CSV table of C-alpha atoms (C1' of nucleotides) in Angstrom, one decimal:
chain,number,residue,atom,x,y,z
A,1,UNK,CA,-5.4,5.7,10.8
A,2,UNK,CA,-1.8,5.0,9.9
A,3,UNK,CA,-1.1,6.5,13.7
A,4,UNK,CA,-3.1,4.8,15.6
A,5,UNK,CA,-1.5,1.5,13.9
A,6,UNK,CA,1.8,2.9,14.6
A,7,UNK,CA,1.2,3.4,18.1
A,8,UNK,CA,-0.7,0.2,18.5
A,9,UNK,CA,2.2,-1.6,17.0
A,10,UNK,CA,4.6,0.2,18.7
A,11,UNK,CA,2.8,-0.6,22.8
A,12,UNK,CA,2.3,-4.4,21.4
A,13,UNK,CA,6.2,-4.4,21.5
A,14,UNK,CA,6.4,-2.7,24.4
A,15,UNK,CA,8.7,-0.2,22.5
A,16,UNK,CA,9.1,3.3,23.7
A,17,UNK,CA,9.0,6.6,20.3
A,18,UNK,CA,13.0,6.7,21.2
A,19,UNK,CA,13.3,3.4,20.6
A,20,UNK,CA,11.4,3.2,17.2
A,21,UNK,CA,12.4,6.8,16.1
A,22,UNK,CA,16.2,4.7,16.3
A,23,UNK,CA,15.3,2.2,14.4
A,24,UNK,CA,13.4,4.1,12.0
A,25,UNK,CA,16.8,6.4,11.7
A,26,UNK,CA,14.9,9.7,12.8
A,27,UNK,CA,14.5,11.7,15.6
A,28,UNK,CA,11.6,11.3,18.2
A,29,UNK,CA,10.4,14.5,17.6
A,30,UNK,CA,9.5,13.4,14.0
A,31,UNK,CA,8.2,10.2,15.0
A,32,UNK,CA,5.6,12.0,17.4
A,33,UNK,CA,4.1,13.6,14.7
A,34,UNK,CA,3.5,10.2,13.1
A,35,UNK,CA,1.9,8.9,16.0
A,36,UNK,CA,-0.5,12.1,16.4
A,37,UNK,CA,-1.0,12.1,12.4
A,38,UNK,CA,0.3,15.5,12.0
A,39,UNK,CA,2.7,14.4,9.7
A,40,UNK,CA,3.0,11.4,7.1
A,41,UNK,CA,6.1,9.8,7.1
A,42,UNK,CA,8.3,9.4,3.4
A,43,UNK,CA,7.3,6.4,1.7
A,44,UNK,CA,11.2,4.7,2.8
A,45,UNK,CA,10.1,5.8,6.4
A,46,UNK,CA,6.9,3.9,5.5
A,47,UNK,CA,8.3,0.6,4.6
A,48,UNK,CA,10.5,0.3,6.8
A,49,UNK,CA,8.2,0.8,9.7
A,50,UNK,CA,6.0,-2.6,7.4
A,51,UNK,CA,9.3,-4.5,7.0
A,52,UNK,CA,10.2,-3.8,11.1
A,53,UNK,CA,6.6,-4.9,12.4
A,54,UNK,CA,6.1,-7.6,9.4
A,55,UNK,CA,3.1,-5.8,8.1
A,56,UNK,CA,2.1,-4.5,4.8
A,57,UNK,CA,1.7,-1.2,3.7
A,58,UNK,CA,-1.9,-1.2,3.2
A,59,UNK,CA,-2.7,-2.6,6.7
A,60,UNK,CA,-0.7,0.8,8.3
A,61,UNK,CA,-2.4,3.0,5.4
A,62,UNK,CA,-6.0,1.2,6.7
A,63,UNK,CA,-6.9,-0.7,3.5
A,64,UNK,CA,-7.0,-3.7,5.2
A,65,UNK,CA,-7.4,-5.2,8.3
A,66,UNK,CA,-4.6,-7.9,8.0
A,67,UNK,CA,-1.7,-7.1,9.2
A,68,UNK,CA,0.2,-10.1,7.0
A,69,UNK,CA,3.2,-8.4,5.3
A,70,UNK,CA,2.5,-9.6,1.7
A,71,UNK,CA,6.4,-9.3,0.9
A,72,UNK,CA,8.0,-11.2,-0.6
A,73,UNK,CA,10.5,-13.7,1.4
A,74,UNK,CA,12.5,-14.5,-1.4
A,75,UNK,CA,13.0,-11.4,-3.4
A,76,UNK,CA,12.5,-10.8,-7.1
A,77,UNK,CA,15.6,-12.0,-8.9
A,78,UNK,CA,16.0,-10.0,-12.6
A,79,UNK,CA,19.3,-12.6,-13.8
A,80,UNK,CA,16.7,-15.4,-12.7
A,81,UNK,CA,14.0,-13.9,-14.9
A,82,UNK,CA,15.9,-13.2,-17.6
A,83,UNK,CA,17.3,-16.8,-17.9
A,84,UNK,CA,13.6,-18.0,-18.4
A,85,UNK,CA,13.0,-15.8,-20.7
A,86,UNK,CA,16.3,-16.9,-22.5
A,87,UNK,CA,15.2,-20.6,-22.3
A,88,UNK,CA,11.6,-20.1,-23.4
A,89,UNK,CA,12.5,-18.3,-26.7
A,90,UNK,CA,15.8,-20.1,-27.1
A,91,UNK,CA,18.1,-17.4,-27.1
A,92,UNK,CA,21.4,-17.9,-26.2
A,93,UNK,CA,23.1,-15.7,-24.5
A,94,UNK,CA,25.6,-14.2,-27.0
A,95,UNK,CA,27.6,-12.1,-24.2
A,96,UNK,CA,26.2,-8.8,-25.7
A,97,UNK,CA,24.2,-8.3,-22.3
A,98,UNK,CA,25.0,-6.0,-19.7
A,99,UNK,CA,24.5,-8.2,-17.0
A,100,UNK,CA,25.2,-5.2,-14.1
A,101,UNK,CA,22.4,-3.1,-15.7
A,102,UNK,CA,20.0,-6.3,-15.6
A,103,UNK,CA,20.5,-6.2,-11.6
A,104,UNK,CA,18.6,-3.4,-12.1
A,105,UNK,CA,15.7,-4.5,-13.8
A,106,UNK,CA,12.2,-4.4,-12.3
A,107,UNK,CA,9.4,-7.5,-13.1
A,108,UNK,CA,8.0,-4.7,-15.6
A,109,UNK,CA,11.6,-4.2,-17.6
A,110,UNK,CA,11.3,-8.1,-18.5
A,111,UNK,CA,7.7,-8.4,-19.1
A,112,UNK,CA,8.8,-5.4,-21.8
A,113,UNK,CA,11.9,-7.7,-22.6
A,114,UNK,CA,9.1,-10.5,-23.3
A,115,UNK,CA,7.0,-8.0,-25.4
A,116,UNK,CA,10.3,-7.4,-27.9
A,117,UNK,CA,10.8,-11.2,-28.3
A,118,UNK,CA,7.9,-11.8,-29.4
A,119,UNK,CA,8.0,-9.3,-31.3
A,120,UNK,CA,11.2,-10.6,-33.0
A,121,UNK,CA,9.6,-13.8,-33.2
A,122,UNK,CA,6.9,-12.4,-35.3
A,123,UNK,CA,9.1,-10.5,-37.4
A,124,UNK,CA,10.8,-13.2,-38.6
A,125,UNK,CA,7.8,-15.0,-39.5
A,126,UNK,CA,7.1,-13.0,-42.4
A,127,UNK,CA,10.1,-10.9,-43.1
A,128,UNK,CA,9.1,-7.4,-42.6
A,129,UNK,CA,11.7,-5.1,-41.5
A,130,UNK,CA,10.2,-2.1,-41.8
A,131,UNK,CA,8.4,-1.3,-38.6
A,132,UNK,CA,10.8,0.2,-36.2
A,133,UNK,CA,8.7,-0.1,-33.5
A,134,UNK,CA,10.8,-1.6,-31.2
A,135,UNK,CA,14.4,0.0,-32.3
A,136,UNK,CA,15.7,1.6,-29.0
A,137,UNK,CA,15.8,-1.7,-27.2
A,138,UNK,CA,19.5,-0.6,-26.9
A,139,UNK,CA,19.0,1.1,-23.6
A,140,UNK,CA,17.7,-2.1,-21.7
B,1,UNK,CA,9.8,1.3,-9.4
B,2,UNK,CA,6.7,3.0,-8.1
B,3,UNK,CA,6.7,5.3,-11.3
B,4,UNK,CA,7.5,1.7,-13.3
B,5,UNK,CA,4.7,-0.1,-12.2
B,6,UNK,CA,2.1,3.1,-12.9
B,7,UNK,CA,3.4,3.0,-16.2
B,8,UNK,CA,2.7,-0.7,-16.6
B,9,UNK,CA,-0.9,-0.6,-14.9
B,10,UNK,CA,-1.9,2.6,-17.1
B,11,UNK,CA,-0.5,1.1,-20.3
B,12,UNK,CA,-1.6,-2.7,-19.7
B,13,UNK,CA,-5.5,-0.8,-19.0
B,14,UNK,CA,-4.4,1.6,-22.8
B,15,UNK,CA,-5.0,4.5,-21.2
B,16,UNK,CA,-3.8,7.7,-21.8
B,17,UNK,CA,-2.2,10.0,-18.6
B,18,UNK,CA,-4.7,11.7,-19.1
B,19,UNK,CA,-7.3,9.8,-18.6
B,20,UNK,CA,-5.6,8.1,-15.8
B,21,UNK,CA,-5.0,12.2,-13.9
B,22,UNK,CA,-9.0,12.4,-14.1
B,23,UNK,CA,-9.4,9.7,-12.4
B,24,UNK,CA,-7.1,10.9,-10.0
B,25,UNK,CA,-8.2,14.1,-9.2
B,26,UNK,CA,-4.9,15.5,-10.3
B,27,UNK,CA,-3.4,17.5,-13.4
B,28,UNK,CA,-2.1,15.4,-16.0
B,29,UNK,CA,1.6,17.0,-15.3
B,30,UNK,CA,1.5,15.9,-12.3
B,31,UNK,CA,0.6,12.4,-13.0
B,32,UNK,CA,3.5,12.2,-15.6
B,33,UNK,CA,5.8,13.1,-12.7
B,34,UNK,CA,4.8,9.8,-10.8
B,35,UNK,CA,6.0,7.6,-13.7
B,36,UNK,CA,8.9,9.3,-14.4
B,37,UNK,CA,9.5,9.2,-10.5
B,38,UNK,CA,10.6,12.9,-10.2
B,39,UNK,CA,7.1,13.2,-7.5
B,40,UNK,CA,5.9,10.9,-5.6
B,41,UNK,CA,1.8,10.7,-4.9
B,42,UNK,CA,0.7,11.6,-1.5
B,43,UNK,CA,-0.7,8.8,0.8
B,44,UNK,CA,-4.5,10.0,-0.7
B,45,UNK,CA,-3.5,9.3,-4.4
B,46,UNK,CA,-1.5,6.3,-3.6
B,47,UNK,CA,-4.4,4.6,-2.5
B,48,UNK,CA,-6.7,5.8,-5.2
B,49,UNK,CA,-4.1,4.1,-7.8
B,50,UNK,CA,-4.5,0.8,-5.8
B,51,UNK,CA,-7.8,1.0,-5.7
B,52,UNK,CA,-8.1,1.9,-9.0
B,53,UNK,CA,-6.6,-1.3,-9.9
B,54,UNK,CA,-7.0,-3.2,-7.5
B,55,UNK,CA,-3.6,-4.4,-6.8
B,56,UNK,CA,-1.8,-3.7,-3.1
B,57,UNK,CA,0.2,-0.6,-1.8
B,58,UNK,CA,2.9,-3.0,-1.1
B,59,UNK,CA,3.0,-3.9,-4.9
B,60,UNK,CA,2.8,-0.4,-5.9
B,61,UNK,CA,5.6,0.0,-3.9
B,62,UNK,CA,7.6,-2.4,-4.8
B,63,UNK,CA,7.8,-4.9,-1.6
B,64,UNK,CA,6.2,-7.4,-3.1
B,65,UNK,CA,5.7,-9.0,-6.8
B,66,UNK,CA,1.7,-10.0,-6.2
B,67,UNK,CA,-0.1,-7.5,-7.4
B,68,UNK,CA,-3.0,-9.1,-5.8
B,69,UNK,CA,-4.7,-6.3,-3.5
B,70,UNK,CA,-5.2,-7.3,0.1
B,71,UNK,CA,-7.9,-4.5,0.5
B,72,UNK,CA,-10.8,-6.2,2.3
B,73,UNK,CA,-14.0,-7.0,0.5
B,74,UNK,CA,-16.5,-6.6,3.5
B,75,UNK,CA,-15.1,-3.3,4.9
B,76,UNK,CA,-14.3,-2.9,8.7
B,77,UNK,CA,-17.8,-2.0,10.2
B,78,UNK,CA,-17.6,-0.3,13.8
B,79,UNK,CA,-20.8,-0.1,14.8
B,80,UNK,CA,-20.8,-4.5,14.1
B,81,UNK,CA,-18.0,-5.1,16.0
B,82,UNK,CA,-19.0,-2.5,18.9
B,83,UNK,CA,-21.8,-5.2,19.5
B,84,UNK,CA,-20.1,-8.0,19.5
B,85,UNK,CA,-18.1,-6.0,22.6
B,86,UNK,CA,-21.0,-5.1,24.1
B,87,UNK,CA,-22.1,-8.6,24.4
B,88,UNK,CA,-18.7,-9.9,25.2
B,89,UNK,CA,-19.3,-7.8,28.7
B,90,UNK,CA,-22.8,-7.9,29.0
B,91,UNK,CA,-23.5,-4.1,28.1
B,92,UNK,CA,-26.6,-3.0,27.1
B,93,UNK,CA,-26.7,-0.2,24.8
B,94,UNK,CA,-28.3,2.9,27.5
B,95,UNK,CA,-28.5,5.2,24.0
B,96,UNK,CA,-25.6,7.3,25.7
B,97,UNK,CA,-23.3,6.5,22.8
B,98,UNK,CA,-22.9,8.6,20.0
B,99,UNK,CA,-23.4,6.3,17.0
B,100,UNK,CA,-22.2,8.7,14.5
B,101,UNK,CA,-18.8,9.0,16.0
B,102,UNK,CA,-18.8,5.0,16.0
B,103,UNK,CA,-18.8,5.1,12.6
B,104,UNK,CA,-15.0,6.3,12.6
B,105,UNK,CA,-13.7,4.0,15.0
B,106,UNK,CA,-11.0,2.0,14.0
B,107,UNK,CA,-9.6,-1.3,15.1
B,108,UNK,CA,-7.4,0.5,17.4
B,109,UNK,CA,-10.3,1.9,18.8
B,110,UNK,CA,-12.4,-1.2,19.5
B,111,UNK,CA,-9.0,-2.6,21.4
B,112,UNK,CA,-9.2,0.7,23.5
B,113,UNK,CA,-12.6,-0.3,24.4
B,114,UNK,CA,-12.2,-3.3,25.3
B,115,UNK,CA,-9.5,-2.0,27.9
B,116,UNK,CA,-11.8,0.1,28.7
B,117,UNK,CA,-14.7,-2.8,30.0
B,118,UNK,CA,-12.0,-4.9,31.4
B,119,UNK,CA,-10.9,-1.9,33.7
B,120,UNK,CA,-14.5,-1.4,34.8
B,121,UNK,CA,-15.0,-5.1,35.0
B,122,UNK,CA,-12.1,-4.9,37.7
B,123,UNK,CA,-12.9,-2.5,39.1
B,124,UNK,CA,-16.2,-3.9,39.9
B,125,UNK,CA,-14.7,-6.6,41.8
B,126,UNK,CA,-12.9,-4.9,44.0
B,127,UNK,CA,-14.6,-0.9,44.2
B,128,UNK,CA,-11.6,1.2,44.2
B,129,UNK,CA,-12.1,4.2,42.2
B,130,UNK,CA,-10.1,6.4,42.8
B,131,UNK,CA,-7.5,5.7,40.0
B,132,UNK,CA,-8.3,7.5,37.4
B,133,UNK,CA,-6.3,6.1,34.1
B,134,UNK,CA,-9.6,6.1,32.1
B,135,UNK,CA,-10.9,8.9,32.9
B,136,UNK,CA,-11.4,10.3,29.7
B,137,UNK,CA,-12.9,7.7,28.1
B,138,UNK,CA,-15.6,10.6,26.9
B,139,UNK,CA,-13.7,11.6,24.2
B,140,UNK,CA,-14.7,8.1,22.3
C,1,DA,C1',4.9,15.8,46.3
C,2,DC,C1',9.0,15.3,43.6
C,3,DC,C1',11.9,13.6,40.1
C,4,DT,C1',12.4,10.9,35.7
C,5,DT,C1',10.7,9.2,31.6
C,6,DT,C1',7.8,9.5,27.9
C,7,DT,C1',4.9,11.9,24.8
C,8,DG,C1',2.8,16.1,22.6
C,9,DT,C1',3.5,20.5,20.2
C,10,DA,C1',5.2,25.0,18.4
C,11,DG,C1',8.6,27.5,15.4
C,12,DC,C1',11.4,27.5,11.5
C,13,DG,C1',14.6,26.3,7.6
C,14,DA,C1',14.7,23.2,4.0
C,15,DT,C1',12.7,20.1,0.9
C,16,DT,C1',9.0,18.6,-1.9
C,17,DT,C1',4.7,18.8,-4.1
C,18,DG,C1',1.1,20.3,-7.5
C,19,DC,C1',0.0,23.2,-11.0
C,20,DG,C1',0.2,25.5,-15.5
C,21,DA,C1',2.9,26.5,-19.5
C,22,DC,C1',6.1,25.0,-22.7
C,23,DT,C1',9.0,21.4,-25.2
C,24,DT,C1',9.8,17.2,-27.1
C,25,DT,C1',8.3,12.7,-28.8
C,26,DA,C1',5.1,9.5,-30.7
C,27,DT,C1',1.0,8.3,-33.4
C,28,DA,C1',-2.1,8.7,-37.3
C,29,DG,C1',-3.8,10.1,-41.6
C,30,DT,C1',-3.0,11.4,-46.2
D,1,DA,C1',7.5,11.1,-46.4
D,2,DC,C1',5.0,15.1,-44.4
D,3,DT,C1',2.1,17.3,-41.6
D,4,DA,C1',-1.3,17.6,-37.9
D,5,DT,C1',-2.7,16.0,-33.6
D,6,DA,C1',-2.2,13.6,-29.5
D,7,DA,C1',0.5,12.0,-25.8
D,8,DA,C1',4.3,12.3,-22.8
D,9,DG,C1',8.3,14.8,-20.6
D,10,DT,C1',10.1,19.0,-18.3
D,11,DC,C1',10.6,23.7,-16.1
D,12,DG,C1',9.6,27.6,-12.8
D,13,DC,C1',7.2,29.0,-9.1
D,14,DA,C1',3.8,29.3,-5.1
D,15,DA,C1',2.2,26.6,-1.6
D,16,DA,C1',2.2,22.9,1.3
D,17,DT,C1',4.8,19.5,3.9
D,18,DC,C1',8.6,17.5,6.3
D,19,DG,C1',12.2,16.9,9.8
D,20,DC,C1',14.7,19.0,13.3
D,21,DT,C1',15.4,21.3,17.7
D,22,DA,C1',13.6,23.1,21.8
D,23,DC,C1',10.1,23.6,24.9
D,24,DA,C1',5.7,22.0,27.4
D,25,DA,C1',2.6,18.7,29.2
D,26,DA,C1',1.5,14.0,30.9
D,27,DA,C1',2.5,9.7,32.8
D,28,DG,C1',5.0,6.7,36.0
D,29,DG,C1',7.5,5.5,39.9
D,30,DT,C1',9.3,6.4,44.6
DNA sequence: ACCTTTTGTAGCGATTTGCGACTTTATAGT
DNA sequence: ACTATAAAGTCGCAAATCGCTACAAAAGGT
């Protein structure tokens, strides 16, 4: 499936393997095999085959008939996030944050960051102190 | 971030790797690999995870923050659209096609076929046959 | 028919995967 | 707090897969 949608792709632009196999930063040899379904290419191969055609993944793996790339055209920002997160449970930031690691983060680290605010806010509804359930908060 | 959002799917469903491997069709080792990121699943298994909850490739990989699936609800059906070709060109069905091969025809194969009728439909017109570019249309 | 371009296909070294077994960490029950 | 059990992380190896180069076949153009 995911060759014949290559090659497809590939005649609608009127691109020769060569051409792609360059932009795809492999050799034509390797790109063949794609084509043919012999091979599978690497999951960075894969999306950057989606981001070069504007597709999504799961139209070239067959799941869906749309080609519509789903990504996103303004990217996730993690400092963005985290502000909100700051604003909604008040927190100011206190400077103890290492703001290179939080370039890092992925939409699950915050929903986690979430969790543990809550968490604190809970905690310091009734005072308990005891469960250390959230303690090694100091890698995020 | 593939291995991240696994994590998140499996734990936000509380279920155990184990559980999740079953479903899989894989050991649970191997499963831990994926959310750890040390392995990556093959195309198969990638597509049994967003199936399995219902979210897209593209989210799975990380291209996009939706997790919103984009797999079609009424499947692709070949033998449907093969119709619709076959009265776009005035074909009636002569019972020389092999239905059962129909049935793993893809887009990219339906596009071939309709090459395939606008060839003959020129040709028609003006009765030169000795090209020969489709030829070997009997592999469909 | 001939030459050029494009595509398909071994062969092979190197990388990667999946499995099973073992280790470490977390959870629960007392 | 202590122990037992479950869950998650990691290692070594066999097997499968990948990407490259080189060669073969097909397609296109003159």
């Amino acid at each position: 499936m995911i060759g014949q949608r290559m090659k497809y792709l590939r005649q609608s632009k009127k691109m020769t393997q060569s051409e792609l196999a360059e932009k795809l930063n492999i050799t034509r040899g390797t790109y063949a095999h794609y084509e043919i379904e012999k091979r599978k290419p690497d999951y960075d191969t894969l999306q950057k085959i989606a981001d070069f055609y504007d597709v999504s993944t799961d139209y070239l793996l067959g799941r869906t008939e749309q080609q519509t790339s789903t990504k996103n055209s303004a990217p996730f920002d993690p400092l963005q996030e985290l502000n909100k997160i700051f604003e909604k449970y008040d927190v100011q930031d206190a400077g103890f944050w290492d703001i290179e690691k939080w370039k890092e983060m992925t939409p699950e680290d915050l929903r986690s960051l979430e969790d543990y605010f809550e968490y604190l806010y809970n905690k310091s509804k009734n005072r308990q102190h005891k469960d250390n359930k959230f303690e090694e908060v100091d890698d995020i």
